[in-house]
Amino acid sequence: MIMQRLSSEHLLDTKLFRNALRRRLPHVLVAFLGGFFTLAVPLMMALPDAKESFYTAAELLARQTNCVQSTIGLNLALALILGVYFGVVTCGYMMRRRSAYFWHALPQKRETLYTTSIVTSLCCAALGTLLSLVFTLAVLGAKGAAGAVFGSFFLYFEKNLLWFLVAYAITVFAGSFSGSGVIQVLMSLVMTFYPLALYAGLLMLRGLYSPYFAQDYYFGLPFVKWLCPVYYAAAHFDDDFAVVPTVCAVLAVVLLLLGALCIYRRRAVENAEKPIVFAKLGSVLKYLMVFIVTVYAGLFFEAVSGGGWVIFGFASGGLLSFL
């Protein structure tokens, strides 16, 4: 008698992919509306029309290019938000206990569930983005945009897609050890901003009683922008593609997604709905948060009242964050 294997040996199961994609089709609308109202609509309202313009060709090109750049800047914020949103969608099946038991009872390996969830989420994001991109290109064409304007648009749009993937990978990694969507978002924000916040807090703490300490010099060091992807994206928004940052971003996305898979394989299903599914990791994260809250609580009371209130800020911040 030939025994049939119940578990799929492939990273992507066709039937599971179709079912999961059908369940997640409403998220296509979220990506489409976000792109439509941050790209097509602003360009439709603000982009100068070549047919009705009294500017010279050079002035029209400069104004259209500036309009596209400012509009894409708004879309950058949306790309980061959508990265977090679709990261939550990807890990949603493992957060609620009932859903986690259902999906992990299927005859599929965890690698298959994880990969299928990632692919279906990214397909929904790509489909909604593609639809909004069609409307945006139609607006640019109707406004008589030159080829240079289209080139500028695609340059910044591709950079926004890269930052979307970075935010998405961070959120998925945070979801691998989080027990709910809210905690996943909070942990993704912690991973994104904690290094920069820690560095800034320690610098301000160092300069608290050192009037000759040059904080501006240390804040202006080149490596500071690398501490936070959001800060780096905003600071280098107008730059062209650079090889080293692009390669680093792609490697970070790959490593974060692989790391999330490794953590997810050791995740206990029954720990769904717990804030942090690994007890030891929860303790480490707790003390990291206690430290940063203590530092900024002391700095806040020092800025408001001065004197010995900094000690009160340290004590109250540490106590409240620990509890």
JSON list of C-alpha atoms in Angstrom, two decimals, residues 44-275:
[
{"chain": "A", "resi": 44, "resn": "MET", "atom": "CA", "xyz": [-4.73, 65.77, -11.03]},
{"chain": "A", "resi": 45, "resn": "MET", "atom": "CA", "xyz": [-5.23, 68.86, -8.84]},
{"chain": "A", "resi": 46, "resn": "ALA", "atom": "CA", "xyz": [-1.75, 70.41, -8.79]},
{"chain": "A", "resi": 47, "resn": "LEU", "atom": "CA", "xyz": [0.17, 69.33, -11.89]},
{"chain": "A", "resi": 48, "resn": "PRO", "atom": "CA", "xyz": [0.37, 72.15, -14.46]},
{"chain": "A", "resi": 49, "resn": "ASP", "atom": "CA", "xyz": [-1.31, 71.30, -17.77]},
{"chain": "A", "resi": 50, "resn": "ALA", "atom": "CA", "xyz": [0.97, 71.71, -20.78]},
{"chain": "A", "resi": 51, "resn": "LYS", "atom": "CA", "xyz": [-1.97, 72.54, -23.03]},
{"chain": "A", "resi": 52, "resn": "GLU", "atom": "CA", "xyz": [-3.20, 75.44, -20.90]},
{"chain": "A", "resi": 53, "resn": "SER", "atom": "CA", "xyz": [0.10, 76.72, -19.53]},
{"chain": "A", "resi": 54, "resn": "PHE", "atom": "CA", "xyz": [1.66, 80.12, -20.24]},
{"chain": "A", "resi": 55, "resn": "TYR", "atom": "CA", "xyz": [5.09, 79.01, -18.97]},
{"chain": "A", "resi": 56, "resn": "THR", "atom": "CA", "xyz": [8.07, 78.39, -21.19]},
{"chain": "A", "resi": 57, "resn": "ALA", "atom": "CA", "xyz": [9.07, 74.82, -21.87]},
{"chain": "A", "resi": 58, "resn": "ALA", "atom": "CA", "xyz": [11.87, 74.95, -19.29]},
{"chain": "A", "resi": 59, "resn": "GLU", "atom": "CA", "xyz": [9.64, 76.53, -16.63]},
{"chain": "A", "resi": 60, "resn": "LEU", "atom": "CA", "xyz": [6.86, 74.01, -17.30]},
{"chain": "A", "resi": 61, "resn": "LEU", "atom": "CA", "xyz": [9.29, 71.10, -16.99]},
{"chain": "A", "resi": 62, "resn": "ALA", "atom": "CA", "xyz": [10.66, 72.45, -13.70]},
{"chain": "A", "resi": 63, "resn": "ARG", "atom": "CA", "xyz": [7.18, 73.02, -12.25]},
{"chain": "A", "resi": 64, "resn": "GLN", "atom": "CA", "xyz": [5.92, 69.59, -13.29]},
{"chain": "A", "resi": 65, "resn": "THR", "atom": "CA", "xyz": [9.02, 67.92, -11.90]},
{"chain": "A", "resi": 66, "resn": "ASN", "atom": "CA", "xyz": [8.68, 69.74, -8.56]},
{"chain": "A", "resi": 67, "resn": "CYS", "atom": "CA", "xyz": [5.01, 68.80, -8.38]},
{"chain": "A", "resi": 68, "resn": "VAL", "atom": "CA", "xyz": [5.83, 65.14, -9.00]},
{"chain": "A", "resi": 69, "resn": "GLN", "atom": "CA", "xyz": [8.56, 65.19, -6.34]},
{"chain": "A", "resi": 70, "resn": "SER", "atom": "CA", "xyz": [6.29, 66.72, -3.70]},
{"chain": "A", "resi": 71, "resn": "THR", "atom": "CA", "xyz": [3.52, 64.26, -4.53]},
{"chain": "A", "resi": 72, "resn": "ILE", "atom": "CA", "xyz": [5.85, 61.28, -4.32]},
{"chain": "A", "resi": 73, "resn": "GLY", "atom": "CA", "xyz": [7.00, 62.60, -0.94]},
{"chain": "A", "resi": 74, "resn": "LEU", "atom": "CA", "xyz": [3.42, 62.20, 0.28]},
{"chain": "A", "resi": 75, "resn": "ASN", "atom": "CA", "xyz": [3.36, 58.72, -1.23]},
{"chain": "A", "resi": 76, "resn": "LEU", "atom": "CA", "xyz": [6.54, 57.82, 0.71]},
{"chain": "A", "resi": 77, "resn": "ALA", "atom": "CA", "xyz": [4.63, 58.15, 3.97]},
{"chain": "A", "resi": 78, "resn": "LEU", "atom": "CA", "xyz": [1.88, 55.97, 2.52]},
{"chain": "A", "resi": 79, "resn": "ALA", "atom": "CA", "xyz": [4.43, 53.36, 1.39]},
{"chain": "A", "resi": 80, "resn": "LEU", "atom": "CA", "xyz": [5.78, 53.04, 4.94]},
{"chain": "A", "resi": 81, "resn": "ILE", "atom": "CA", "xyz": [2.26, 52.81, 6.39]},
{"chain": "A", "resi": 82, "resn": "LEU", "atom": "CA", "xyz": [1.22, 50.21, 3.82]},
{"chain": "A", "resi": 83, "resn": "GLY", "atom": "CA", "xyz": [4.34, 48.22, 4.62]},
{"chain": "A", "resi": 84, "resn": "VAL", "atom": "CA", "xyz": [3.23, 48.01, 8.24]},
{"chain": "A", "resi": 85, "resn": "TYR", "atom": "CA", "xyz": [-0.37, 47.29, 7.21]},
{"chain": "A", "resi": 86, "resn": "PHE", "atom": "CA", "xyz": [0.46, 44.38, 4.92]},
{"chain": "A", "resi": 87, "resn": "GLY", "atom": "CA", "xyz": [2.95, 43.07, 7.45]},
{"chain": "A", "resi": 88, "resn": "VAL", "atom": "CA", "xyz": [0.06, 42.80, 9.92]},
{"chain": "A", "resi": 89, "resn": "VAL", "atom": "CA", "xyz": [-2.07, 41.14, 7.23]},
{"chain": "A", "resi": 90, "resn": "THR", "atom": "CA", "xyz": [0.69, 38.60, 6.57]},
{"chain": "A", "resi": 91, "resn": "CYS", "atom": "CA", "xyz": [0.98, 37.54, 10.21]},
{"chain": "A", "resi": 92, "resn": "GLY", "atom": "CA", "xyz": [-2.72, 37.79, 10.99]},
{"chain": "A", "resi": 93, "resn": "TYR", "atom": "CA", "xyz": [-3.34, 34.06, 10.76]},
{"chain": "A", "resi": 94, "resn": "MET", "atom": "CA", "xyz": [-0.97, 33.33, 13.64]},
{"chain": "A", "resi": 95, "resn": "MET", "atom": "CA", "xyz": [-2.22, 36.02, 16.04]},
{"chain": "A", "resi": 96, "resn": "ARG", "atom": "CA", "xyz": [-5.74, 34.91, 17.01]},
{"chain": "A", "resi": 97, "resn": "ARG", "atom": "CA", "xyz": [-5.78, 31.58, 18.80]},
{"chain": "A", "resi": 98, "resn": "ARG", "atom": "CA", "xyz": [-8.76, 30.18, 16.92]},
{"chain": "A", "resi": 99, "resn": "SER", "atom": "CA", "xyz": [-7.27, 31.16, 13.56]},
{"chain": "A", "resi": 100, "resn": "ALA", "atom": "CA", "xyz": [-3.84, 29.83, 14.56]},
{"chain": "A", "resi": 101, "resn": "TYR", "atom": "CA", "xyz": [-5.24, 26.43, 15.48]},
{"chain": "A", "resi": 102, "resn": "PHE", "atom": "CA", "xyz": [-7.20, 26.28, 12.21]},
{"chain": "A", "resi": 103, "resn": "TRP", "atom": "CA", "xyz": [-4.31, 27.16, 9.89]},
{"chain": "A", "resi": 104, "resn": "HIS", "atom": "CA", "xyz": [-1.76, 25.01, 11.67]},
{"chain": "A", "resi": 105, "resn": "ALA", "atom": "CA", "xyz": [-4.14, 22.02, 11.57]},
{"chain": "A", "resi": 106, "resn": "LEU", "atom": "CA", "xyz": [-3.92, 22.03, 7.77]},
{"chain": "A", "resi": 107, "resn": "PRO", "atom": "CA", "xyz": [-1.69, 19.37, 6.18]},
{"chain": "A", "resi": 108, "resn": "GLN", "atom": "CA", "xyz": [0.98, 21.93, 5.35]},
{"chain": "A", "resi": 109, "resn": "LYS", "atom": "CA", "xyz": [4.42, 22.66, 6.69]},
{"chain": "A", "resi": 110, "resn": "ARG", "atom": "CA", "xyz": [4.99, 25.91, 8.49]},
{"chain": "A", "resi": 111, "resn": "GLU", "atom": "CA", "xyz": [7.31, 27.04, 5.73]},
{"chain": "A", "resi": 112, "resn": "THR", "atom": "CA", "xyz": [4.46, 26.60, 3.25]},
{"chain": "A", "resi": 113, "resn": "LEU", "atom": "CA", "xyz": [2.03, 28.58, 5.41]},
{"chain": "A", "resi": 114, "resn": "TYR", "atom": "CA", "xyz": [4.55, 31.36, 5.92]},
{"chain": "A", "resi": 115, "resn": "THR", "atom": "CA", "xyz": [5.63, 31.64, 2.28]},
{"chain": "A", "resi": 116, "resn": "THR", "atom": "CA", "xyz": [2.04, 31.50, 1.01]},
{"chain": "A", "resi": 117, "resn": "SER", "atom": "CA", "xyz": [1.00, 34.22, 3.41]},
{"chain": "A", "resi": 118, "resn": "ILE", "atom": "CA", "xyz": [3.85, 36.47, 2.28]},
{"chain": "A", "resi": 119, "resn": "VAL", "atom": "CA", "xyz": [3.20, 35.91, -1.43]},
{"chain": "A", "resi": 120, "resn": "THR", "atom": "CA", "xyz": [-0.55, 36.49, -1.17]},
{"chain": "A", "resi": 121, "resn": "SER", "atom": "CA", "xyz": [-0.09, 39.69, 0.86]},
{"chain": "A", "resi": 122, "resn": "LEU", "atom": "CA", "xyz": [2.47, 41.06, -1.57]},
{"chain": "A", "resi": 123, "resn": "CYS", "atom": "CA", "xyz": [0.25, 40.10, -4.52]},
{"chain": "A", "resi": 124, "resn": "CYS", "atom": "CA", "xyz": [-2.64, 42.09, -3.02]},
{"chain": "A", "resi": 125, "resn": "ALA", "atom": "CA", "xyz": [-0.36, 45.08, -2.42]},
{"chain": "A", "resi": 126, "resn": "ALA", "atom": "CA", "xyz": [1.10, 44.83, -5.93]},
{"chain": "A", "resi": 127, "resn": "LEU", "atom": "CA", "xyz": [-2.32, 44.56, -7.59]},
{"chain": "A", "resi": 128, "resn": "GLY", "atom": "CA", "xyz": [-3.72, 47.60, -5.75]},
{"chain": "A", "resi": 129, "resn": "THR", "atom": "CA", "xyz": [-0.56, 49.59, -6.43]},
{"chain": "A", "resi": 130, "resn": "LEU", "atom": "CA", "xyz": [-0.63, 48.64, -10.11]},
{"chain": "A", "resi": 131, "resn": "LEU", "atom": "CA", "xyz": [-4.21, 49.82, -10.48]},
{"chain": "A", "resi": 132, "resn": "SER", "atom": "CA", "xyz": [-3.43, 53.16, -8.84]},
{"chain": "A", "resi": 133, "resn": "LEU", "atom": "CA", "xyz": [-0.31, 53.45, -11.01]},
{"chain": "A", "resi": 134, "resn": "VAL", "atom": "CA", "xyz": [-2.42, 53.10, -14.18]},
{"chain": "A", "resi": 135, "resn": "PHE", "atom": "CA", "xyz": [-4.59, 56.04, -13.09]},
{"chain": "A", "resi": 136, "resn": "THR", "atom": "CA", "xyz": [-1.50, 58.06, -12.17]},
{"chain": "A", "resi": 137, "resn": "LEU", "atom": "CA", "xyz": [0.16, 57.51, -15.54]},
{"chain": "A", "resi": 138, "resn": "ALA", "atom": "CA", "xyz": [-3.09, 58.43, -17.26]},
{"chain": "A", "resi": 139, "resn": "VAL", "atom": "CA", "xyz": [-3.12, 61.72, -15.34]},
{"chain": "A", "resi": 140, "resn": "LEU", "atom": "CA", "xyz": [0.49, 62.45, -16.30]},
{"chain": "A", "resi": 141, "resn": "GLY", "atom": "CA", "xyz": [-0.28, 61.72, -19.94]},
{"chain": "A", "resi": 142, "resn": "ALA", "atom": "CA", "xyz": [-3.42, 63.85, -19.93]},
{"chain": "A", "resi": 143, "resn": "LYS", "atom": "CA", "xyz": [-1.47, 66.75, -18.43]},
{"chain": "A", "resi": 144, "resn": "GLY", "atom": "CA", "xyz": [1.11, 66.54, -21.21]},
{"chain": "A", "resi": 145, "resn": "ALA", "atom": "CA", "xyz": [4.03, 65.57, -18.99]},
{"chain": "A", "resi": 146, "resn": "ALA", "atom": "CA", "xyz": [7.37, 65.27, -20.75]},
{"chain": "A", "resi": 147, "resn": "GLY", "atom": "CA", "xyz": [9.55, 62.18, -20.76]},
{"chain": "A", "resi": 148, "resn": "ALA", "atom": "CA", "xyz": [11.81, 63.68, -18.08]},
{"chain": "A", "resi": 149, "resn": "VAL", "atom": "CA", "xyz": [8.80, 64.05, -15.78]},
{"chain": "A", "resi": 150, "resn": "PHE", "atom": "CA", "xyz": [7.91, 60.39, -16.29]},
{"chain": "A", "resi": 151, "resn": "GLY", "atom": "CA", "xyz": [11.52, 59.44, -15.57]},
{"chain": "A", "resi": 152, "resn": "SER", "atom": "CA", "xyz": [11.55, 61.43, -12.36]},
{"chain": "A", "resi": 153, "resn": "PHE", "atom": "CA", "xyz": [8.25, 59.87, -11.32]},
{"chain": "A", "resi": 154, "resn": "PHE", "atom": "CA", "xyz": [9.45, 56.30, -11.85]},
{"chain": "A", "resi": 155, "resn": "LEU", "atom": "CA", "xyz": [12.72, 57.00, -10.02]},
{"chain": "A", "resi": 156, "resn": "TYR", "atom": "CA", "xyz": [10.99, 58.17, -6.85]},
{"chain": "A", "resi": 157, "resn": "PHE", "atom": "CA", "xyz": [8.23, 55.58, -7.18]},
{"chain": "A", "resi": 158, "resn": "GLU", "atom": "CA", "xyz": [10.76, 52.72, -7.27]},
{"chain": "A", "resi": 159, "resn": "LYS", "atom": "CA", "xyz": [12.47, 54.12, -4.18]},
{"chain": "A", "resi": 160, "resn": "ASN", "atom": "CA", "xyz": [9.11, 54.19, -2.40]},
{"chain": "A", "resi": 161, "resn": "LEU", "atom": "CA", "xyz": [8.56, 50.54, -3.32]},
{"chain": "A", "resi": 162, "resn": "LEU", "atom": "CA", "xyz": [11.92, 49.70, -1.75]},
{"chain": "A", "resi": 163, "resn": "TRP", "atom": "CA", "xyz": [11.01, 51.48, 1.48]},
{"chain": "A", "resi": 164, "resn": "PHE", "atom": "CA", "xyz": [7.65, 49.69, 1.44]},
{"chain": "A", "resi": 165, "resn": "LEU", "atom": "CA", "xyz": [9.50, 46.37, 1.42]},
{"chain": "A", "resi": 166, "resn": "VAL", "atom": "CA", "xyz": [11.76, 47.51, 4.26]},
{"chain": "A", "resi": 167, "resn": "ALA", "atom": "CA", "xyz": [8.79, 48.50, 6.44]},
{"chain": "A", "resi": 168, "resn": "TYR", "atom": "CA", "xyz": [7.02, 45.27, 5.45]},
{"chain": "A", "resi": 169, "resn": "ALA", "atom": "CA", "xyz": [9.98, 43.07, 6.39]},
{"chain": "A", "resi": 170, "resn": "ILE", "atom": "CA", "xyz": [10.42, 44.81, 9.76]},
{"chain": "A", "resi": 171, "resn": "THR", "atom": "CA", "xyz": [6.74, 44.33, 10.56]},
{"chain": "A", "resi": 172, "resn": "VAL", "atom": "CA", "xyz": [6.76, 40.66, 9.55]},
{"chain": "A", "resi": 173, "resn": "PHE", "atom": "CA", "xyz": [9.84, 40.08, 11.70]},
{"chain": "A", "resi": 174, "resn": "ALA", "atom": "CA", "xyz": [8.12, 41.78, 14.62]},
{"chain": "A", "resi": 175, "resn": "GLY", "atom": "CA", "xyz": [5.05, 39.62, 14.02]},
{"chain": "A", "resi": 176, "resn": "SER", "atom": "CA", "xyz": [7.07, 36.42, 14.31]},
{"chain": "A", "resi": 177, "resn": "PHE", "atom": "CA", "xyz": [7.39, 36.91, 18.08]},
{"chain": "A", "resi": 178, "resn": "SER", "atom": "CA", "xyz": [4.29, 39.04, 18.76]},
{"chain": "A", "resi": 179, "resn": "GLY", "atom": "CA", "xyz": [0.97, 37.65, 19.92]},
{"chain": "A", "resi": 180, "resn": "SER", "atom": "CA", "xyz": [-1.40, 40.28, 18.55]},
{"chain": "A", "resi": 181, "resn": "GLY", "atom": "CA", "xyz": [-1.59, 42.81, 15.74]},
{"chain": "A", "resi": 182, "resn": "VAL", "atom": "CA", "xyz": [-1.32, 45.77, 18.12]},
{"chain": "A", "resi": 183, "resn": "ILE", "atom": "CA", "xyz": [1.83, 44.42, 19.75]},
{"chain": "A", "resi": 184, "resn": "GLN", "atom": "CA", "xyz": [3.21, 43.64, 16.29]},
{"chain": "A", "resi": 185, "resn": "VAL", "atom": "CA", "xyz": [2.80, 47.27, 15.22]},
{"chain": "A", "resi": 186, "resn": "LEU", "atom": "CA", "xyz": [4.34, 48.51, 18.47]},
{"chain": "A", "resi": 187, "resn": "MET", "atom": "CA", "xyz": [7.30, 46.15, 18.12]},
{"chain": "A", "resi": 188, "resn": "SER", "atom": "CA", "xyz": [7.84, 47.23, 14.50]},
{"chain": "A", "resi": 189, "resn": "LEU", "atom": "CA", "xyz": [7.92, 50.85, 15.66]},
{"chain": "A", "resi": 190, "resn": "VAL", "atom": "CA", "xyz": [10.37, 49.91, 18.40]},
{"chain": "A", "resi": 191, "resn": "MET", "atom": "CA", "xyz": [12.64, 48.14, 15.91]},
{"chain": "A", "resi": 192, "resn": "THR", "atom": "CA", "xyz": [12.45, 51.14, 13.58]},
{"chain": "A", "resi": 193, "resn": "PHE", "atom": "CA", "xyz": [13.01, 54.00, 16.00]},
{"chain": "A", "resi": 194, "resn": "TYR", "atom": "CA", "xyz": [14.68, 52.49, 19.10]},
{"chain": "A", "resi": 195, "resn": "PRO", "atom": "CA", "xyz": [18.33, 52.77, 17.94]},
{"chain": "A", "resi": 196, "resn": "LEU", "atom": "CA", "xyz": [17.91, 56.43, 16.98]},
{"chain": "A", "resi": 197, "resn": "ALA", "atom": "CA", "xyz": [15.92, 57.23, 20.13]},
{"chain": "A", "resi": 198, "resn": "LEU", "atom": "CA", "xyz": [18.53, 55.52, 22.29]},
{"chain": "A", "resi": 199, "resn": "TYR", "atom": "CA", "xyz": [21.39, 57.38, 20.63]},
{"chain": "A", "resi": 200, "resn": "ALA", "atom": "CA", "xyz": [19.61, 60.74, 20.93]},
{"chain": "A", "resi": 201, "resn": "GLY", "atom": "CA", "xyz": [18.66, 60.10, 24.54]},
{"chain": "A", "resi": 202, "resn": "LEU", "atom": "CA", "xyz": [22.19, 59.20, 25.56]},
{"chain": "A", "resi": 203, "resn": "LEU", "atom": "CA", "xyz": [23.58, 62.28, 23.80]},
{"chain": "A", "resi": 204, "resn": "MET", "atom": "CA", "xyz": [21.11, 64.60, 25.53]},
{"chain": "A", "resi": 205, "resn": "LEU", "atom": "CA", "xyz": [21.83, 62.87, 28.83]},
{"chain": "A", "resi": 206, "resn": "ARG", "atom": "CA", "xyz": [25.56, 63.35, 28.28]},
{"chain": "A", "resi": 207, "resn": "GLY", "atom": "CA", "xyz": [25.11, 67.03, 27.52]},
{"chain": "A", "resi": 208, "resn": "LEU", "atom": "CA", "xyz": [22.76, 67.64, 30.43]},
{"chain": "A", "resi": 209, "resn": "TYR", "atom": "CA", "xyz": [25.45, 69.04, 32.71]},
{"chain": "A", "resi": 210, "resn": "SER", "atom": "CA", "xyz": [28.16, 69.63, 30.11]},
{"chain": "A", "resi": 211, "resn": "PRO", "atom": "CA", "xyz": [27.57, 73.01, 28.48]},
{"chain": "A", "resi": 212, "resn": "TYR", "atom": "CA", "xyz": [30.56, 72.58, 26.17]},
{"chain": "A", "resi": 213, "resn": "PHE", "atom": "CA", "xyz": [29.45, 69.19, 24.85]},
{"chain": "A", "resi": 214, "resn": "ALA", "atom": "CA", "xyz": [28.83, 69.58, 21.09]},
{"chain": "A", "resi": 215, "resn": "GLN", "atom": "CA", "xyz": [25.60, 67.65, 20.59]},
{"chain": "A", "resi": 216, "resn": "ASP", "atom": "CA", "xyz": [25.05, 69.04, 17.09]},
{"chain": "A", "resi": 217, "resn": "TYR", "atom": "CA", "xyz": [28.31, 67.53, 15.94]},
{"chain": "A", "resi": 218, "resn": "TYR", "atom": "CA", "xyz": [27.34, 64.05, 17.10]},
{"chain": "A", "resi": 219, "resn": "PHE", "atom": "CA", "xyz": [23.80, 64.38, 15.72]},
{"chain": "A", "resi": 220, "resn": "GLY", "atom": "CA", "xyz": [25.27, 65.33, 12.35]},
{"chain": "A", "resi": 221, "resn": "LEU", "atom": "CA", "xyz": [27.54, 62.32, 11.98]},
{"chain": "A", "resi": 222, "resn": "PRO", "atom": "CA", "xyz": [26.86, 60.33, 8.78]},
{"chain": "A", "resi": 223, "resn": "PHE", "atom": "CA", "xyz": [26.07, 57.05, 10.53]},
{"chain": "A", "resi": 224, "resn": "VAL", "atom": "CA", "xyz": [23.17, 58.57, 12.51]},
{"chain": "A", "resi": 225, "resn": "LYS", "atom": "CA", "xyz": [20.85, 58.39, 9.48]},
{"chain": "A", "resi": 226, "resn": "TRP", "atom": "CA", "xyz": [21.52, 54.66, 9.26]},
{"chain": "A", "resi": 227, "resn": "LEU", "atom": "CA", "xyz": [20.06, 54.13, 12.75]},
{"chain": "A", "resi": 228, "resn": "CYS", "atom": "CA", "xyz": [16.49, 54.60, 11.50]},
{"chain": "A", "resi": 229, "resn": "PRO", "atom": "CA", "xyz": [15.18, 53.65, 8.03]},
{"chain": "A", "resi": 230, "resn": "VAL", "atom": "CA", "xyz": [12.46, 56.30, 8.18]},
{"chain": "A", "resi": 231, "resn": "TYR", "atom": "CA", "xyz": [15.02, 59.01, 8.97]},
{"chain": "A", "resi": 232, "resn": "TYR", "atom": "CA", "xyz": [17.28, 57.79, 6.17]},
{"chain": "A", "resi": 233, "resn": "ALA", "atom": "CA", "xyz": [14.41, 57.68, 3.66]},
{"chain": "A", "resi": 234, "resn": "ALA", "atom": "CA", "xyz": [13.35, 61.23, 4.51]},
{"chain": "A", "resi": 235, "resn": "ALA", "atom": "CA", "xyz": [16.91, 62.61, 4.51]},
{"chain": "A", "resi": 236, "resn": "HIS", "atom": "CA", "xyz": [17.86, 61.05, 1.16]},
{"chain": "A", "resi": 237, "resn": "PHE", "atom": "CA", "xyz": [14.52, 61.38, -0.57]},
{"chain": "A", "resi": 238, "resn": "ASP", "atom": "CA", "xyz": [15.82, 63.65, -3.34]},
{"chain": "A", "resi": 239, "resn": "ASP", "atom": "CA", "xyz": [18.91, 61.54, -4.05]},
{"chain": "A", "resi": 240, "resn": "ASP", "atom": "CA", "xyz": [19.29, 59.10, -6.90]},
{"chain": "A", "resi": 241, "resn": "PHE", "atom": "CA", "xyz": [19.67, 55.38, -6.34]},
{"chain": "A", "resi": 242, "resn": "ALA", "atom": "CA", "xyz": [22.93, 54.63, -4.53]},
{"chain": "A", "resi": 243, "resn": "VAL", "atom": "CA", "xyz": [24.46, 51.17, -4.75]},
{"chain": "A", "resi": 244, "resn": "VAL", "atom": "CA", "xyz": [25.43, 50.65, -1.11]},
{"chain": "A", "resi": 245, "resn": "PRO", "atom": "CA", "xyz": [22.15, 51.78, 0.52]},
{"chain": "A", "resi": 246, "resn": "THR", "atom": "CA", "xyz": [20.08, 49.87, -2.05]},
{"chain": "A", "resi": 247, "resn": "VAL", "atom": "CA", "xyz": [22.04, 46.65, -1.57]},
{"chain": "A", "resi": 248, "resn": "CYS", "atom": "CA", "xyz": [21.88, 47.07, 2.22]},
{"chain": "A", "resi": 249, "resn": "ALA", "atom": "CA", "xyz": [18.11, 47.58, 2.06]},
{"chain": "A", "resi": 250, "resn": "VAL", "atom": "CA", "xyz": [17.60, 44.48, -0.10]},
{"chain": "A", "resi": 251, "resn": "LEU", "atom": "CA", "xyz": [19.83, 42.38, 2.16]},
{"chain": "A", "resi": 252, "resn": "ALA", "atom": "CA", "xyz": [17.98, 43.67, 5.22]},
{"chain": "A", "resi": 253, "resn": "VAL", "atom": "CA", "xyz": [14.63, 42.67, 3.69]},
{"chain": "A", "resi": 254, "resn": "VAL", "atom": "CA", "xyz": [15.88, 39.16, 2.87]},
{"chain": "A", "resi": 255, "resn": "LEU", "atom": "CA", "xyz": [17.53, 38.63, 6.26]},
{"chain": "A", "resi": 256, "resn": "LEU", "atom": "CA", "xyz": [14.51, 39.91, 8.17]},
{"chain": "A", "resi": 257, "resn": "LEU", "atom": "CA", "xyz": [12.11, 37.63, 6.29]},
{"chain": "A", "resi": 258, "resn": "LEU", "atom": "CA", "xyz": [14.40, 34.62, 6.74]},
{"chain": "A", "resi": 259, "resn": "GLY", "atom": "CA", "xyz": [14.87, 35.48, 10.40]},
{"chain": "A", "resi": 260, "resn": "ALA", "atom": "CA", "xyz": [11.11, 35.74, 10.85]},
{"chain": "A", "resi": 261, "resn": "LEU", "atom": "CA", "xyz": [10.74, 32.27, 9.33]},
{"chain": "A", "resi": 262, "resn": "CYS", "atom": "CA", "xyz": [13.32, 30.80, 11.71]},
{"chain": "A", "resi": 263, "resn": "ILE", "atom": "CA", "xyz": [11.55, 32.34, 14.70]},
{"chain": "A", "resi": 264, "resn": "TYR", "atom": "CA", "xyz": [8.11, 31.32, 13.42]},
{"chain": "A", "resi": 265, "resn": "ARG", "atom": "CA", "xyz": [9.18, 27.67, 13.15]},
{"chain": "A", "resi": 266, "resn": "ARG", "atom": "CA", "xyz": [9.80, 27.67, 16.92]},
{"chain": "A", "resi": 267, "resn": "ARG", "atom": "CA", "xyz": [6.63, 29.55, 17.78]},
{"chain": "A", "resi": 268, "resn": "ALA", "atom": "CA", "xyz": [4.11, 27.63, 19.89]},
{"chain": "A", "resi": 269, "resn": "VAL", "atom": "CA", "xyz": [0.56, 27.80, 18.51]},
{"chain": "A", "resi": 270, "resn": "GLU", "atom": "CA", "xyz": [-0.98, 27.94, 21.98]},
{"chain": "A", "resi": 271, "resn": "ASN", "atom": "CA", "xyz": [0.91, 31.17, 22.73]},
{"chain": "A", "resi": 272, "resn": "ALA", "atom": "CA", "xyz": [-1.24, 33.15, 20.29]},
{"chain": "A", "resi": 273, "resn": "GLU", "atom": "CA", "xyz": [-2.86, 36.27, 21.82]},
{"chain": "A", "resi": 274, "resn": "LYS", "atom": "CA", "xyz": [-0.01, 36.62, 24.32]},
{"chain": "A", "resi": 275, "resn": "PRO", "atom": "CA", "xyz": [1.85, 39.95, 24.03]}
]
